mmCIF file of N, CA, C and O in Angstrom:
data_model
loop_
_atom_site.group_PDB
_atom_site.id
_atom_site.type_symbol
_atom_site.label_atom_id
_atom_site.label_comp_id
_atom_site.label_asym_id
_atom_site.label_seq_id
_atom_site.Cartn_x
_atom_site.Cartn_y
_atom_site.Cartn_z
ATOM 1 N N MET K 23 26.910 30.690 -23.937
ATOM 2 C CA MET K 23 26.468 31.732 -22.789
ATOM 3 C C MET K 23 24.901 31.196 -22.449
ATOM 4 O O MET K 23 24.186 30.577 -23.552
ATOM 5 N N ARG K 24 24.643 30.958 -21.542
ATOM 6 C CA ARG K 24 23.317 30.615 -20.937
ATOM 7 C C ARG K 24 22.349 31.692 -21.480
ATOM 8 O O ARG K 24 22.494 32.794 -21.517
ATOM 9 N N ASN K 25 21.240 31.148 -21.879
ATOM 10 C CA ASN K 25 19.780 31.961 -22.193
ATOM 11 C C ASN K 25 19.422 32.777 -20.930
ATOM 12 O O ASN K 25 18.983 32.052 -19.882
ATOM 13 N N SER K 26 19.085 33.933 -20.690
ATOM 14 C CA SER K 26 18.583 34.563 -19.679
ATOM 15 C C SER K 26 17.328 34.330 -19.495
ATOM 16 O O SER K 26 16.548 34.326 -18.235
ATOM 17 N N PHE K 27 16.392 33.686 -20.507
ATOM 18 C CA PHE K 27 15.290 33.052 -20.193
ATOM 19 C C PHE K 27 14.887 31.786 -19.455
ATOM 20 O O PHE K 27 13.929 31.187 -19.388
ATOM 21 N N ALA K 28 16.190 30.858 -19.418
ATOM 22 C CA ALA K 28 16.151 29.399 -19.187
ATOM 23 C C ALA K 28 15.576 29.457 -17.797
ATOM 24 O O ALA K 28 16.116 30.277 -16.819
ATOM 25 N N SER K 29 14.987 28.523 -17.221
ATOM 26 C CA SER K 29 14.592 28.368 -15.884
ATOM 27 C C SER K 29 15.942 27.992 -15.067
ATOM 28 O O SER K 29 16.780 27.264 -15.518
ATOM 29 N N ARG K 30 16.262 28.696 -13.989
ATOM 30 C CA ARG K 30 17.261 28.295 -13.008
ATOM 31 C C ARG K 30 16.881 27.714 -11.788
ATOM 32 O O ARG K 30 17.614 27.912 -10.686
ATOM 33 N N GLY K 31 15.805 26.906 -11.741
ATOM 34 C CA GLY K 31 15.519 26.444 -10.661
ATOM 35 C C GLY K 31 14.313 26.887 -9.708
ATOM 36 O O GLY K 31 13.282 27.992 -10.599
ATOM 37 N N GLY K 32 14.091 26.684 -8.978
ATOM 38 C CA GLY K 32 12.684 27.212 -8.274
ATOM 39 C C GLY K 32 11.203 26.562 -8.502
ATOM 40 O O GLY K 32 11.628 25.309 -8.741
ATOM 41 N N PHE K 33 10.429 27.304 -8.332
ATOM 42 C CA PHE K 33 8.915 26.514 -8.720
ATOM 43 C C PHE K 33 8.901 26.029 -10.082
ATOM 44 O O PHE K 33 9.280 27.035 -11.244
ATOM 45 N N ILE K 34 8.422 24.994 -10.252
ATOM 46 C CA ILE K 34 8.139 24.589 -11.811
ATOM 47 C C ILE K 34 6.750 24.617 -12.059
ATOM 48 O O ILE K 34 6.084 23.756 -11.251
ATOM 49 N N LEU K 35 6.056 25.260 -12.968
ATOM 50 C CA LEU K 35 4.626 25.256 -13.175
ATOM 51 C C LEU K 35 4.435 24.102 -13.869
ATOM 52 O O LEU K 35 5.235 23.519 -15.075
ATOM 53 N N THR K 36 3.394 23.321 -13.604
ATOM 54 C CA THR K 36 3.041 21.991 -14.115
ATOM 55 C C THR K 36 1.506 22.119 -14.897
ATOM 56 O O THR K 36 0.661 23.015 -14.323
ATOM 57 N N LYS K 37 1.319 21.298 -15.641
ATOM 58 C CA LYS K 37 -0.130 21.373 -16.292
ATOM 59 C C LYS K 37 -1.364 20.815 -15.512
ATOM 60 O O LYS K 37 -0.778 19.643 -14.701
ATOM 61 N N THR K 38 -2.475 21.227 -15.337
ATOM 62 C CA THR K 38 -3.338 20.693 -14.712
ATOM 63 C C THR K 38 -3.562 19.352 -15.577
ATOM 64 O O THR K 38 -3.859 19.468 -16.596
ATOM 65 N N PRO K 39 -3.942 18.278 -14.530
ATOM 66 C CA PRO K 39 -4.141 16.941 -15.243
ATOM 67 C C PRO K 39 -5.340 17.110 -15.996
ATOM 68 O O PRO K 39 -6.368 17.726 -15.715
ATOM 69 N N SER K 40 -5.538 16.356 -17.356
ATOM 70 C CA SER K 40 -6.717 16.402 -17.894
ATOM 71 C C SER K 40 -7.827 15.569 -17.618
ATOM 72 O O SER K 40 -7.469 14.861 -16.459
ATOM 73 N N TYR K 41 -9.009 15.527 -17.835
ATOM 74 C CA TYR K 41 -10.312 14.908 -17.531
ATOM 75 C C TYR K 41 -9.794 13.678 -17.511
ATOM 76 O O TYR K 41 -10.262 12.709 -16.608
ATOM 77 N N ARG K 42 -9.294 13.058 -18.649
ATOM 78 C CA ARG K 42 -8.749 11.499 -18.612
ATOM 79 C C ARG K 42 -7.776 11.397 -17.792
ATOM 80 O O ARG K 42 -8.068 10.052 -17.140
ATOM 81 N N GLN K 43 -7.111 12.109 -17.406
ATOM 82 C CA GLN K 43 -5.954 11.488 -16.632
ATOM 83 C C GLN K 43 -6.645 11.601 -14.818
ATOM 84 O O GLN K 43 -6.268 10.872 -14.193
ATOM 85 N N GLN K 44 -7.424 12.266 -14.785
ATOM 86 C CA GLN K 44 -8.105 12.333 -13.601
ATOM 87 C C GLN K 44 -9.163 11.102 -13.423
ATOM 88 O O GLN K 44 -8.914 10.619 -12.258
ATOM 89 N N VAL K 45 -9.635 10.822 -14.236
ATOM 90 C CA VAL K 45 -10.441 9.793 -14.283
ATOM 91 C C VAL K 45 -9.753 8.474 -14.142
ATOM 92 O O VAL K 45 -9.835 7.576 -13.197
ATOM 93 N N ALA K 46 -8.430 8.452 -14.812
ATOM 94 C CA ALA K 46 -7.505 7.393 -14.667
ATOM 95 C C ALA K 46 -7.069 7.067 -13.156
ATOM 96 O O ALA K 46 -6.870 6.228 -12.761
ATOM 97 N N ARG K 47 -6.738 8.324 -12.766
ATOM 98 C CA ARG K 47 -6.277 8.286 -11.444
ATOM 99 C C ARG K 47 -7.150 8.199 -10.113
ATOM 100 O O ARG K 47 -6.664 7.272 -9.265
ATOM 101 N N ARG K 48 -8.634 8.185 -10.507
ATOM 102 C CA ARG K 48 -9.666 7.855 -9.675
ATOM 103 C C ARG K 48 -9.679 6.186 -9.699
ATOM 104 O O ARG K 48 -9.831 6.037 -8.672
ATOM 105 N N ARG K 49 -9.673 5.660 -11.045
ATOM 106 C CA ARG K 49 -9.788 4.451 -11.102
ATOM 107 C C ARG K 49 -8.874 3.664 -10.414
ATOM 108 O O ARG K 49 -8.841 2.565 -9.744
ATOM 109 N N PHE K 50 -7.444 4.302 -10.496
ATOM 110 C CA PHE K 50 -6.634 3.501 -9.845
ATOM 111 C C PHE K 50 -6.632 3.382 -8.452
ATOM 112 O O PHE K 50 -6.446 2.409 -7.861
ATOM 113 N N PHE K 51 -7.200 4.496 -7.872
ATOM 114 C CA PHE K 51 -7.167 4.640 -6.124
ATOM 115 C C PHE K 51 -8.190 3.738 -6.036
ATOM 116 O O PHE K 51 -8.195 3.255 -4.884
ATOM 117 N N VAL K 52 -9.179 3.687 -6.613
ATOM 118 C CA VAL K 52 -10.330 2.633 -6.021
ATOM 119 C C VAL K 52 -10.010 1.365 -6.376
ATOM 120 O O VAL K 52 -10.459 0.663 -5.363
ATOM 121 N N ALA K 53 -9.194 0.818 -7.582
ATOM 122 C CA ALA K 53 -8.692 -0.319 -7.489
ATOM 123 C C ALA K 53 -7.754 -0.739 -6.523
ATOM 124 O O ALA K 53 -7.872 -1.725 -5.791
ATOM 125 N N ALA K 54 -6.676 0.150 -6.137
ATOM 126 C CA ALA K 54 -5.878 -0.034 -4.948
ATOM 127 C C ALA K 54 -6.649 -0.082 -3.627
ATOM 128 O O ALA K 54 -6.223 -0.847 -2.734
ATOM 129 N N ALA K 55 -7.637 0.827 -3.356
ATOM 130 C CA ALA K 55 -8.429 0.583 -2.010
ATOM 131 C C ALA K 55 -9.150 -0.857 -2.140
ATOM 132 O O ALA K 55 -9.162 -1.374 -0.961
ATOM 133 N N VAL K 56 -9.692 -1.073 -3.300
ATOM 134 C CA VAL K 56 -10.456 -2.713 -3.272
ATOM 135 C C VAL K 56 -9.512 -3.458 -3.034
ATOM 136 O O VAL K 56 -9.607 -4.451 -2.258
ATOM 137 N N MET K 57 -8.379 -3.686 -3.575
ATOM 138 C CA MET K 57 -7.028 -4.577 -3.194
ATOM 139 C C MET K 57 -6.640 -4.509 -1.784
ATOM 140 O O MET K 57 -6.558 -5.369 -1.267
ATOM 141 N N GLY K 58 -6.461 -3.445 -1.421
ATOM 142 C CA GLY K 58 -6.030 -3.179 0.022
ATOM 143 C C GLY K 58 -7.342 -3.807 1.082
ATOM 144 O O GLY K 58 -6.708 -4.614 2.162
ATOM 145 N N LEU K 59 -8.309 -3.740 0.647
ATOM 146 C CA LEU K 59 -9.288 -4.209 1.481
ATOM 147 C C LEU K 59 -9.421 -5.645 1.279
ATOM 148 O O LEU K 59 -9.599 -6.292 2.443
ATOM 149 N N ALA K 60 -9.322 -6.171 0.114
ATOM 150 C CA ALA K 60 -9.399 -7.475 0.038
ATOM 151 C C ALA K 60 -8.140 -8.098 0.976
ATOM 152 O O ALA K 60 -8.205 -9.180 1.483
ATOM 153 N N MET K 61 -6.792 -7.412 0.821
ATOM 154 C CA MET K 61 -5.791 -8.269 1.495
ATOM 155 C C MET K 61 -5.796 -8.144 3.157
ATOM 156 O O MET K 61 -5.679 -8.799 3.914
ATOM 157 N N VAL K 62 -6.474 -6.924 3.532
ATOM 158 C CA VAL K 62 -6.876 -6.724 4.849
ATOM 159 C C VAL K 62 -7.658 -7.843 5.418
ATOM 160 O O VAL K 62 -7.636 -8.507 6.448
ATOM 161 N N SER K 63 -8.697 -8.151 4.467
ATOM 162 C CA SER K 63 -9.692 -9.133 5.142
ATOM 163 C C SER K 63 -9.187 -10.431 4.879
ATOM 164 O O SER K 63 -9.692 -11.254 5.726
ATOM 165 N N GLY K 64 -8.404 -10.581 4.222
ATOM 166 C CA GLY K 64 -7.598 -12.099 3.956
ATOM 167 C C GLY K 64 -6.827 -12.450 5.236
ATOM 168 O O GLY K 64 -6.742 -13.344 5.513
ATOM 169 N N VAL K 65 -5.699 -11.327 5.554
ATOM 170 C CA VAL K 65 -5.137 -11.271 6.751
ATOM 171 C C VAL K 65 -5.901 -11.552 7.746
ATOM 172 O O VAL K 65 -5.779 -12.524 8.839
ATOM 173 N N ILE K 66 -7.007 -10.835 8.145
ATOM 174 C CA ILE K 66 -8.169 -11.011 9.386
ATOM 175 C C ILE K 66 -8.789 -12.381 9.312
ATOM 176 O O ILE K 66 -8.823 -13.040 10.102
ATOM 177 N N GLY K 67 -9.181 -12.687 8.243
ATOM 178 C CA GLY K 67 -9.739 -14.147 7.975
ATOM 179 C C GLY K 67 -8.508 -15.405 8.383
ATOM 180 O O GLY K 67 -9.099 -16.355 8.825
ATOM 181 N N SER K 68 -7.464 -15.287 7.743
ATOM 182 C CA SER K 68 -6.554 -16.175 8.278
ATOM 183 C C SER K 68 -6.067 -16.020 9.824
ATOM 184 O O SER K 68 -5.913 -17.262 10.277
ATOM 185 N N LEU K 69 -6.330 -15.169 10.261
ATOM 186 C CA LEU K 69 -5.889 -14.682 11.781
ATOM 187 C C LEU K 69 -6.956 -15.430 12.410
ATOM 188 O O LEU K 69 -6.857 -16.143 13.691
ATOM 189 N N THR K 70 -8.222 -15.530 12.180
ATOM 190 C CA THR K 70 -9.459 -16.041 12.794
ATOM 191 C C THR K 70 -9.790 -17.355 12.190
ATOM 192 O O THR K 70 -10.842 -17.901 12.927
ATOM 193 N N ALA K 71 -9.295 -17.983 11.350
ATOM 194 C CA ALA K 71 -9.686 -19.278 10.881
ATOM 195 C C ALA K 71 -9.391 -20.301 11.925
ATOM 196 O O ALA K 71 -8.736 -20.095 12.893
ATOM 197 N N ARG K 72 -10.088 -21.414 11.414
ATOM 198 C CA ARG K 72 -9.953 -22.407 12.217
ATOM 199 C C ARG K 72 -8.635 -22.886 12.465
ATOM 200 O O ARG K 72 -7.869 -23.288 11.347
ATOM 201 N N PRO K 73 -8.165 -23.433 13.540
ATOM 202 C CA PRO K 73 -6.721 -24.052 13.727
ATOM 203 C C PRO K 73 -6.853 -25.540 12.864
ATOM 204 O O PRO K 73 -7.682 -26.181 12.820
ATOM 205 N N GLN K 74 -5.517 -25.819 12.197
ATOM 206 C CA GLN K 74 -5.700 -27.183 11.380
ATOM 207 C C GLN K 74 -5.490 -28.424 12.376
ATOM 208 O O GLN K 74 -6.174 -29.183 11.871
ATOM 209 N N ALA K 75 -4.967 -28.304 13.078
ATOM 210 C CA ALA K 75 -4.944 -29.263 14.038
ATOM 211 C C ALA K 75 -6.089 -29.312 15.270
ATOM 212 O O ALA K 75 -5.885 -28.512 16.006
ATOM 213 N N PHE K 76 -7.081 -29.900 15.009
ATOM 214 C CA PHE K 76 -8.326 -29.857 15.930
ATOM 215 C C PHE K 76 -8.837 -31.645 16.261
ATOM 216 O O PHE K 76 -8.415 -32.189 15.532
ATOM 217 N N ASP K 77 -9.540 -31.587 17.203
ATOM 218 C CA ASP K 77 -10.017 -32.953 17.480
ATOM 219 C C ASP K 77 -11.320 -32.893 16.823
ATOM 220 O O ASP K 77 -12.252 -32.174 17.020
ATOM 221 N N PRO K 78 -11.362 -33.977 16.063
ATOM 222 C CA PRO K 78 -12.326 -34.069 14.926
ATOM 223 C C PRO K 78 -13.800 -34.705 15.696
ATOM 224 O O PRO K 78 -14.655 -34.438 15.371
ATOM 225 N N GLY K 79 -13.594 -35.066 17.107
ATOM 226 C CA GLY K 79 -14.638 -35.452 17.733
ATOM 227 C C GLY K 79 -15.315 -34.721 18.346
ATOM 228 O O GLY K 79 -16.553 -34.611 18.706
ATOM 229 N N ARG K 80 -14.701 -33.497 18.593
ATOM 230 C CA ARG K 80 -15.299 -32.136 19.287
ATOM 231 C C ARG K 80 -15.608 -30.991 18.470
ATOM 232 O O ARG K 80 -14.961 -30.721 17.314
ATOM 233 N N PRO K 81 -16.943 -30.361 18.759
ATOM 234 C CA PRO K 81 -17.502 -29.506 17.553
ATOM 235 C C PRO K 81 -16.415 -28.335 17.953
ATOM 236 O O PRO K 81 -16.019 -27.924 18.958
ATOM 237 N N TYR K 82 -16.402 -27.581 16.833
ATOM 238 C CA TYR K 82 -15.461 -26.140 16.825
ATOM 239 C C TYR K 82 -16.525 -24.965 17.202
ATOM 240 O O TYR K 82 -17.623 -24.847 16.603
ATOM 241 N N PHE K 83 -16.186 -24.403 18.102
ATOM 242 C CA PHE K 83 -16.915 -23.352 18.703
ATOM 243 C C PHE K 83 -15.846 -21.972 18.450
ATOM 244 O O PHE K 83 -15.091 -21.835 19.457
ATOM 245 N N GLY K 84 -16.156 -21.351 17.215
ATOM 246 C CA GLY K 84 -14.912 -20.306 17.200
ATOM 247 C C GLY K 84 -15.731 -18.670 17.243
ATOM 248 O O GLY K 84 -17.220 -18.728 17.562
ATOM 249 N N PRO K 85 -15.093 -17.891 16.911
ATOM 250 C CA PRO K 85 -15.836 -16.658 16.706
ATOM 251 C C PRO K 85 -16.966 -16.254 15.876
ATOM 252 O O PRO K 85 -17.869 -15.327 15.928
ATOM 253 N N SER K 86 -16.872 -17.273 14.708
ATOM 254 C CA SER K 86 -17.652 -16.784 13.809
ATOM 255 C C SER K 86 -18.343 -18.509 13.315
ATOM 256 O O SER K 86 -18.518 -18.680 12.361
ATOM 257 N N SER K 87 -18.698 -19.091 14.367
ATOM 258 C CA SER K 87 -19.072 -20.750 13.939
ATOM 259 C C SER K 87 -20.939 -20.528 14.277
ATOM 260 O O SER K 87 -21.183 -20.594 15.492
ATOM 261 N N TYR K 88 -21.280 -20.143 13.367
ATOM 262 C CA TYR K 88 -22.782 -19.930 13.538
ATOM 263 C C TYR K 88 -23.579 -21.423 13.534
ATOM 264 O O TYR K 88 -24.574 -21.414 14.261
ATOM 265 N N PHE K 89 -23.029 -22.615 13.036
ATOM 266 C CA PHE K 89 -23.348 -23.693 12.974
ATOM 267 C C PHE K 89 -22.259 -24.840 13.673
ATOM 268 O O PHE K 89 -21.797 -25.277 13.063
ATOM 269 N N PRO K 90 -22.389 -24.909 15.070
ATOM 270 C CA PRO K 90 -21.384 -25.699 15.480
ATOM 271 C C PRO K 90 -21.445 -27.141 15.152
ATOM 272 O O PRO K 90 -20.616 -27.819 15.460
ATOM 273 N N SER K 91 -22.723 -27.571 14.781
ATOM 274 C CA SER K 91 -22.721 -29.008 14.476
ATOM 275 C C SER K 91 -22.219 -29.423 13.218
ATOM 276 O O SER K 91 -21.924 -30.501 12.907
ATOM 277 N N GLU K 92 -21.854 -28.375 12.364
ATOM 278 C CA GLU K 92 -21.403 -28.751 11.085
ATOM 279 C C GLU K 92 -19.522 -28.841 11.368
ATOM 280 O O GLU K 92 -19.062 -28.099 11.843
#
């Protein structure tokens, strides 16, 4: 026979995360944000990089070429 005090569905009460769990969660999200930013900047950098096949006699003038003589 089922216990009348057993949960039968509906909302389940959960414990509030402890301070350590909150700190760990914040660290995880900060690390994930840093990794995401690094990946996005890498993709943007690869899209704006100098093309591999270029004429060596001609200087490269790209969107971020501050020193065209190099």
